[in-house]
CSV table of C-alpha atoms in Angstrom, one decimal:
chain,number,residue,atom,x,y,z
A,103,MET,CA,-20.0,-20.3,-82.1
A,104,ARG,CA,-21.6,-18.7,-79.0
A,105,ARG,CA,-19.2,-17.3,-76.5
A,106,ARG,CA,-19.9,-18.2,-72.9
A,107,ALA,CA,-20.8,-15.2,-70.8
A,108,ARG,CA,-18.1,-14.1,-68.5
A,109,ARG,CA,-18.9,-14.7,-64.8
A,110,LEU,CA,-18.5,-11.6,-62.8
A,111,PRO,CA,-17.2,-11.8,-59.2
A,112,ARG,CA,-19.7,-11.8,-56.5
A,113,PRO,CA,-19.9,-8.4,-54.7
A,114,GLY,CA,-18.3,-8.2,-51.3
A,115,CYS,CA,-16.6,-5.9,-48.8
A,116,PRO,CA,-13.6,-4.2,-50.4
A,117,GLY,CA,-10.4,-5.5,-48.9
A,118,SER,CA,-12.0,-7.5,-46.2
A,119,GLY,CA,-10.9,-11.0,-47.3
A,120,GLU,CA,-12.8,-14.1,-48.1
A,121,GLY,CA,-15.5,-15.8,-46.1
A,122,ALA,CA,-14.8,-19.1,-44.3
A,123,ALA,CA,-16.5,-21.1,-47.0
A,124,ALA,CA,-14.0,-20.0,-49.6
A,125,MET,CA,-11.0,-20.6,-47.3
A,126,SER,CA,-8.6,-23.4,-47.7
A,127,LYS,CA,-7.7,-25.3,-44.6
A,128,LYS,CA,-4.3,-23.6,-44.7
A,129,ARG,CA,-5.9,-20.1,-44.8
A,130,LEU,CA,-8.3,-21.1,-42.0
A,131,GLN,CA,-5.4,-22.2,-39.8
A,132,GLN,CA,-3.5,-18.9,-40.6
A,133,LEU,CA,-6.6,-17.0,-39.5
A,134,VAL,CA,-6.9,-19.0,-36.3
A,135,GLU,CA,-3.2,-18.4,-35.5
A,136,SER,CA,-3.5,-14.7,-36.1
A,137,LEU,CA,-6.8,-14.2,-34.3
A,138,SER,CA,-5.7,-16.3,-31.3
A,139,ARG,CA,-3.1,-13.5,-30.7
A,140,SER,CA,-5.3,-10.5,-31.4
A,141,ALA,CA,-8.5,-11.8,-29.9
A,142,LYS,CA,-6.8,-12.5,-26.6
A,143,HIS,CA,-9.9,-13.4,-24.6
A,144,PHE,CA,-10.6,-16.6,-26.7
A,145,ASN,CA,-8.5,-19.7,-27.0
A,146,ARG,CA,-7.7,-21.3,-30.3
A,147,GLY,CA,-10.6,-23.7,-30.3
A,148,GLU,CA,-13.1,-20.9,-29.6
A,149,VAL,CA,-11.5,-18.7,-32.3
A,150,GLU,CA,-11.9,-21.5,-34.9
A,151,CYS,CA,-15.5,-22.2,-33.9
A,152,LEU,CA,-16.3,-18.5,-34.1
A,153,ILE,CA,-14.9,-18.4,-37.6
A,154,ARG,CA,-17.1,-21.4,-38.6
A,155,LEU,CA,-20.2,-19.8,-36.9
A,156,PHE,CA,-19.5,-16.7,-38.9
A,157,ASP,CA,-19.4,-18.7,-42.1
A,158,THR,CA,-22.7,-20.4,-41.2
A,159,LEU,CA,-24.4,-17.1,-40.5
A,160,VAL,CA,-23.3,-15.3,-43.6
A,161,SER,CA,-24.0,-18.4,-45.8
A,162,ALA,CA,-27.6,-18.5,-44.5
A,163,SER,CA,-28.1,-14.7,-44.9
A,164,HIS,CA,-28.4,-14.5,-48.8
A,165,SER,CA,-26.8,-11.1,-48.4
A,166,ARG,CA,-24.9,-9.6,-51.4
A,167,PHE,CA,-21.9,-9.3,-48.9
A,168,ALA,CA,-22.1,-13.0,-48.0
A,169,VAL,CA,-18.7,-13.9,-49.6
A,170,ALA,CA,-16.9,-11.4,-47.3
A,171,GLY,CA,-19.0,-10.9,-44.2
A,172,PHE,CA,-22.0,-9.3,-42.5
A,173,ASP,CA,-23.7,-6.3,-43.9
A,174,ARG,CA,-25.6,-4.0,-41.4
A,175,ASN,CA,-28.9,-6.0,-41.6
A,176,VAL,CA,-27.3,-9.4,-41.0
A,177,PHE,CA,-25.3,-8.0,-38.1
A,178,ARG,CA,-28.3,-6.4,-36.5
A,179,ASP,CA,-30.3,-9.6,-36.9
A,180,THR,CA,-27.5,-11.5,-35.2
A,181,LEU,CA,-27.4,-8.9,-32.3
A,182,HIS,CA,-31.1,-9.4,-31.9
A,183,ARG,CA,-31.1,-13.2,-32.0
A,184,ALA,CA,-28.0,-13.7,-29.9
A,185,PHE,CA,-28.3,-10.9,-27.4
A,186,GLY,CA,-31.9,-9.7,-27.5
A,187,MET,CA,-31.0,-6.2,-28.6
A,188,THR,CA,-33.9,-4.3,-30.1
A,189,ASP,CA,-32.9,-0.6,-30.2
A,190,ASP,CA,-32.0,0.5,-33.7
A,191,VAL,CA,-29.7,3.3,-32.7
A,192,VAL,CA,-27.7,1.1,-30.3
A,193,MET,CA,-27.4,-1.7,-32.8
A,194,ASP,CA,-26.3,0.7,-35.5
A,195,ARG,CA,-23.6,2.1,-33.1
A,196,VAL,CA,-22.4,-1.4,-32.2
A,197,PHE,CA,-22.1,-2.2,-35.9
A,198,ARG,CA,-20.0,1.0,-36.4
A,199,THR,CA,-17.8,0.0,-33.4
A,200,PHE,CA,-17.2,-3.5,-34.8
A,201,ASP,CA,-16.6,-2.1,-38.3
A,202,ARG,CA,-13.0,-0.8,-37.7
A,203,ASN,CA,-12.2,0.0,-41.3
A,204,ASN,CA,-15.6,1.7,-42.0
A,205,ASP,CA,-16.4,-0.3,-45.1
A,206,ASN,CA,-20.0,-1.0,-44.0
A,207,CYS,CA,-19.3,-4.7,-43.6
A,208,ILE,CA,-18.1,-6.9,-40.7
A,209,SER,CA,-15.3,-9.2,-41.8
A,210,VAL,CA,-14.4,-12.4,-40.0
A,211,VAL,CA,-11.5,-10.6,-38.3
A,212,GLU,CA,-13.7,-7.8,-37.1
A,213,TRP,CA,-16.3,-10.3,-35.9
A,214,VAL,CA,-13.9,-12.3,-33.8
A,215,GLU,CA,-11.9,-9.4,-32.4
A,216,GLY,CA,-15.1,-7.4,-31.8
A,217,LEU,CA,-16.7,-10.3,-29.9
A,218,SER,CA,-13.6,-10.7,-27.8
A,219,VAL,CA,-14.2,-7.3,-26.2
A,220,PHE,CA,-18.0,-7.5,-26.5
A,221,LEU,CA,-18.2,-10.7,-24.5
A,222,ARG,CA,-15.1,-10.9,-22.4
A,223,GLY,CA,-13.4,-7.5,-22.5
A,224,THR,CA,-11.5,-6.0,-19.5
A,225,LEU,CA,-13.1,-3.0,-17.8
A,226,GLU,CA,-10.6,-0.7,-19.8
A,227,GLU,CA,-11.6,-2.3,-23.1
A,228,ARG,CA,-15.3,-2.0,-22.3
A,229,ILE,CA,-15.0,1.6,-21.3
A,230,LYS,CA,-13.4,2.4,-24.6
A,231,TYR,CA,-16.0,0.4,-26.5
A,232,CYS,CA,-19.0,2.0,-24.7
A,233,PHE,CA,-17.5,5.5,-25.2
A,234,GLU,CA,-17.3,4.9,-29.0
A,235,VAL,CA,-20.9,3.7,-29.1
A,236,TYR,CA,-22.1,6.8,-27.3
A,237,ASP,CA,-19.9,9.2,-29.3
A,238,LEU,CA,-22.3,9.4,-32.2
A,239,ASN,CA,-20.4,11.8,-34.4
A,240,GLY,CA,-17.0,10.5,-33.5
A,241,ASP,CA,-15.6,13.9,-32.3
A,242,GLY,CA,-14.1,12.4,-29.1
A,243,TYR,CA,-16.9,13.7,-26.8
A,244,ILE,CA,-20.3,12.6,-25.6
A,245,SER,CA,-22.3,15.8,-25.9
A,246,ARG,CA,-25.5,16.7,-24.1
A,247,GLU,CA,-27.4,16.1,-27.4
A,248,GLU,CA,-25.9,12.7,-27.9
A,249,MET,CA,-26.8,11.7,-24.3
A,250,PHE,CA,-30.4,12.9,-25.0
A,251,GLN,CA,-30.7,11.0,-28.3
A,252,MET,CA,-29.3,7.7,-26.8
A,253,LEU,CA,-31.6,7.8,-23.8
A,254,LYS,CA,-34.6,8.8,-25.8
A,255,ASN,CA,-34.2,5.9,-28.1
A,256,SER,CA,-33.5,3.4,-25.2
A,257,LEU,CA,-36.2,4.4,-22.7
A,258,LEU,CA,-39.8,3.2,-22.9
A,259,LYS,CA,-42.3,6.0,-22.8
A,260,GLN,CA,-44.7,5.6,-19.8
A,261,PRO,CA,-48.4,6.3,-20.5
A,262,SER,CA,-48.6,8.6,-17.4
A,263,GLU,CA,-45.8,10.9,-18.7
A,264,GLU,CA,-47.1,14.2,-20.2
A,265,ASP,CA,-43.6,15.3,-21.4
A,266,PRO,CA,-41.1,12.4,-21.4
A,267,ASP,CA,-38.5,14.7,-22.9
A,268,GLU,CA,-38.3,16.7,-19.7
A,269,GLY,CA,-37.5,13.5,-17.7
A,270,ILE,CA,-34.8,12.6,-20.2
A,271,LYS,CA,-33.3,16.2,-19.9
A,272,ASP,CA,-33.3,15.7,-16.1
A,273,LEU,CA,-31.3,12.5,-16.5
A,274,VAL,CA,-28.8,14.2,-18.9
A,275,ASP,CA,-28.4,17.0,-16.3
A,276,ILE,CA,-27.7,14.5,-13.6
A,277,ALA,CA,-25.3,12.5,-15.7
A,278,LEU,CA,-23.3,15.7,-16.4
A,279,LYS,CA,-23.2,16.7,-12.8
A,280,LYS,CA,-22.0,13.2,-11.9
A,281,MET,CA,-19.6,12.6,-14.7
A,282,ASP,CA,-18.4,15.9,-16.2
A,283,TYR,CA,-15.3,16.4,-14.1
A,284,ASP,CA,-13.9,19.4,-16.1
A,285,HIS,CA,-17.3,21.1,-16.2
A,286,ASP,CA,-17.2,21.9,-19.9
A,287,GLY,CA,-20.8,20.6,-20.6
A,288,LYS,CA,-19.8,17.4,-22.3
A,289,LEU,CA,-18.0,14.1,-21.5
A,290,SER,CA,-14.5,13.5,-22.8
A,291,PHE,CA,-13.0,10.0,-22.7
A,292,ALA,CA,-11.1,11.0,-19.5
A,293,ASP,CA,-14.4,12.1,-17.9
A,294,PHE,CA,-16.2,8.9,-18.8
A,295,GLU,CA,-13.3,6.7,-17.8
A,296,GLU,CA,-12.9,8.3,-14.4
A,297,ALA,CA,-16.7,8.2,-13.7
A,298,VAL,CA,-16.9,4.5,-14.7
A,299,LYS,CA,-13.9,3.5,-12.7
A,300,ASN,CA,-15.4,5.3,-9.6
A,301,GLU,CA,-18.8,3.6,-10.2
A,302,ASN,CA,-18.8,0.7,-12.6
A,303,LEU,CA,-22.6,0.8,-13.0
A,304,LEU,CA,-22.2,4.0,-15.1
A,305,LEU,CA,-20.6,2.0,-17.9
A,306,GLU,CA,-23.9,1.7,-19.8
A,307,ALA,CA,-25.5,4.9,-18.4
A,308,PHE,CA,-26.7,6.0,-21.9
A,309,GLY,CA,-28.1,2.8,-23.2
A,310,PRO,CA,-27.5,-1.0,-23.0
A,311,CYS,CA,-24.8,-1.8,-25.5
A,312,LEU,CA,-23.1,-4.9,-23.9
A,313,PRO,CA,-24.7,-8.4,-23.6
A,314,ASP,CA,-26.1,-9.6,-20.3
A,315,VAL,CA,-24.2,-12.9,-19.6
A,316,LYS,CA,-27.3,-14.5,-18.1
A,317,CYS,CA,-29.4,-13.9,-21.2
A,318,HIS,CA,-27.4,-14.0,-24.4
A,319,GLN,CA,-28.0,-16.9,-26.8
A,320,LEU,CA,-24.5,-17.3,-28.1
A,321,HIS,CA,-23.1,-20.3,-26.2
A,322,CYS,CA,-19.7,-22.0,-26.0
A,323,HIS,CA,-19.4,-25.6,-24.9
A,324,SER,CA,-16.1,-27.4,-24.2
A,325,SER,CA,-15.3,-30.2,-26.6
A,326,GLY,CA,-12.0,-31.8,-25.6
A,327,ARG,CA,-8.6,-30.2,-25.2
A,328,ASP,CA,-8.5,-26.6,-26.5
A,329,ARG,CA,-11.7,-27.2,-28.5
A,330,ALA,CA,-15.0,-25.4,-28.2
A,331,VAL,CA,-18.4,-25.4,-29.9
A,332,TRP,CA,-20.2,-22.1,-30.3
A,333,HIS,CA,-23.8,-22.1,-31.4
A,334,LEU,CA,-26.5,-19.5,-31.8
A,335,LYS,CA,-30.0,-20.5,-30.7
A,336,GLY,CA,-32.9,-19.9,-33.0
A,337,GLY,CA,-34.2,-16.6,-31.5
A,338,PRO,CA,-33.8,-14.0,-28.8
A,339,SER,CA,-34.3,-15.0,-25.2
A,340,ARG,CA,-37.9,-14.6,-24.0
A,341,LYS,CA,-36.4,-12.8,-21.0
A,342,SER,CA,-34.6,-10.3,-23.3
A,343,VAL,CA,-36.9,-7.4,-22.2
A,344,ASN,CA,-35.7,-7.9,-18.6
A,345,CYS,CA,-32.0,-8.6,-19.5
A,346,ASN,CA,-30.7,-5.1,-19.2
A,347,SER,CA,-30.3,-5.3,-15.5
A,348,LYS,CA,-27.0,-3.4,-15.4
A,349,TRP,CA,-28.5,-0.5,-17.4
A,350,ASN,CA,-31.6,-0.4,-15.3
A,351,THR,CA,-29.5,-0.2,-12.1
A,352,ALA,CA,-27.5,2.7,-13.7
A,353,LEU,CA,-30.7,4.5,-14.5
A,354,ARG,CA,-32.0,4.0,-10.9
A,355,MET,CA,-28.7,5.4,-9.6
A,356,LEU,CA,-29.1,8.6,-11.7
A,357,HIS,CA,-32.8,8.8,-10.6
A,358,HIS,CA,-31.7,8.6,-6.9
A,359,SER,CA,-29.0,11.3,-7.6
A,360,SER,CA,-31.7,13.5,-9.1
A,361,GLU,CA,-34.0,13.1,-6.1
A,362,ASP,CA,-31.1,13.8,-3.7
A,363,ILE,CA,-30.2,17.0,-5.6
A,364,ARG,CA,-33.9,18.1,-5.6
A,365,ASN,CA,-34.2,17.4,-1.9
A,366,LYS,CA,-31.1,19.4,-1.1
A,367,SER,CA,-32.3,22.2,-3.3
A,368,ASN,CA,-35.7,22.2,-1.5
A,369,THR,CA,-34.0,22.2,1.9
A,370,LYS,CA,-31.8,25.2,1.0
A,371,GLN,CA,-34.9,27.1,-0.2
A,372,LEU,CA,-36.7,26.3,3.1
A,373,ILE,CA,-33.7,27.4,5.1
A,374,SER,CA,-33.3,30.6,3.2
């Protein structure tokens, strides 16, 4: 008599829990109850719909992590489709920021709690989030090298530029002059927080890592009392290239600061 082959469990993210498809109604409601408290910027209806959207996305992904959540590729595809993000370094850093337990997979809890800050976070929450994105090695500082790497990956090279790296180095110098309050050549969280609270446009000074509310493709529609329907359109916005208005404004501010410093320097040389 032939023995039936033993079915092995499908691979998933260790310790991250089951996907929505495998949840009982009771488990789903427990998650909704818990996440409605921790993801404080969403109501119960929105939380439930985000869980269902999560399930839809992972089920369609054919990822080996689909039972448990998003792997890096699925998450990056979602960032591109929903928010028009295209920069690989930025998307990787957003993934790392969502992935709180560092298991290389975004669970449903990390998805909902991450989107709470990503879409509707307070200024304080967004400051902490952006700082974590820009702190590439996680040492608690944004170094000169990290600023350079983030800006180099985010800026488009202009054909007329002979040495674009020099322009980026100038931006880094200006950023440090404007934001490094303790003058140690790098930005601590305290430096970054104070700079952004003094000038909110500096929040995304080193690369666009938050969605533009006018352009993102993840939408919520009211559907009765405390109910909501979230859906993701089929692709990134056609205007996604022009959707980083806050970041462009921050860069213009740094450019103007650079020109002001050069003008002052030239004036001093003429006087002397």
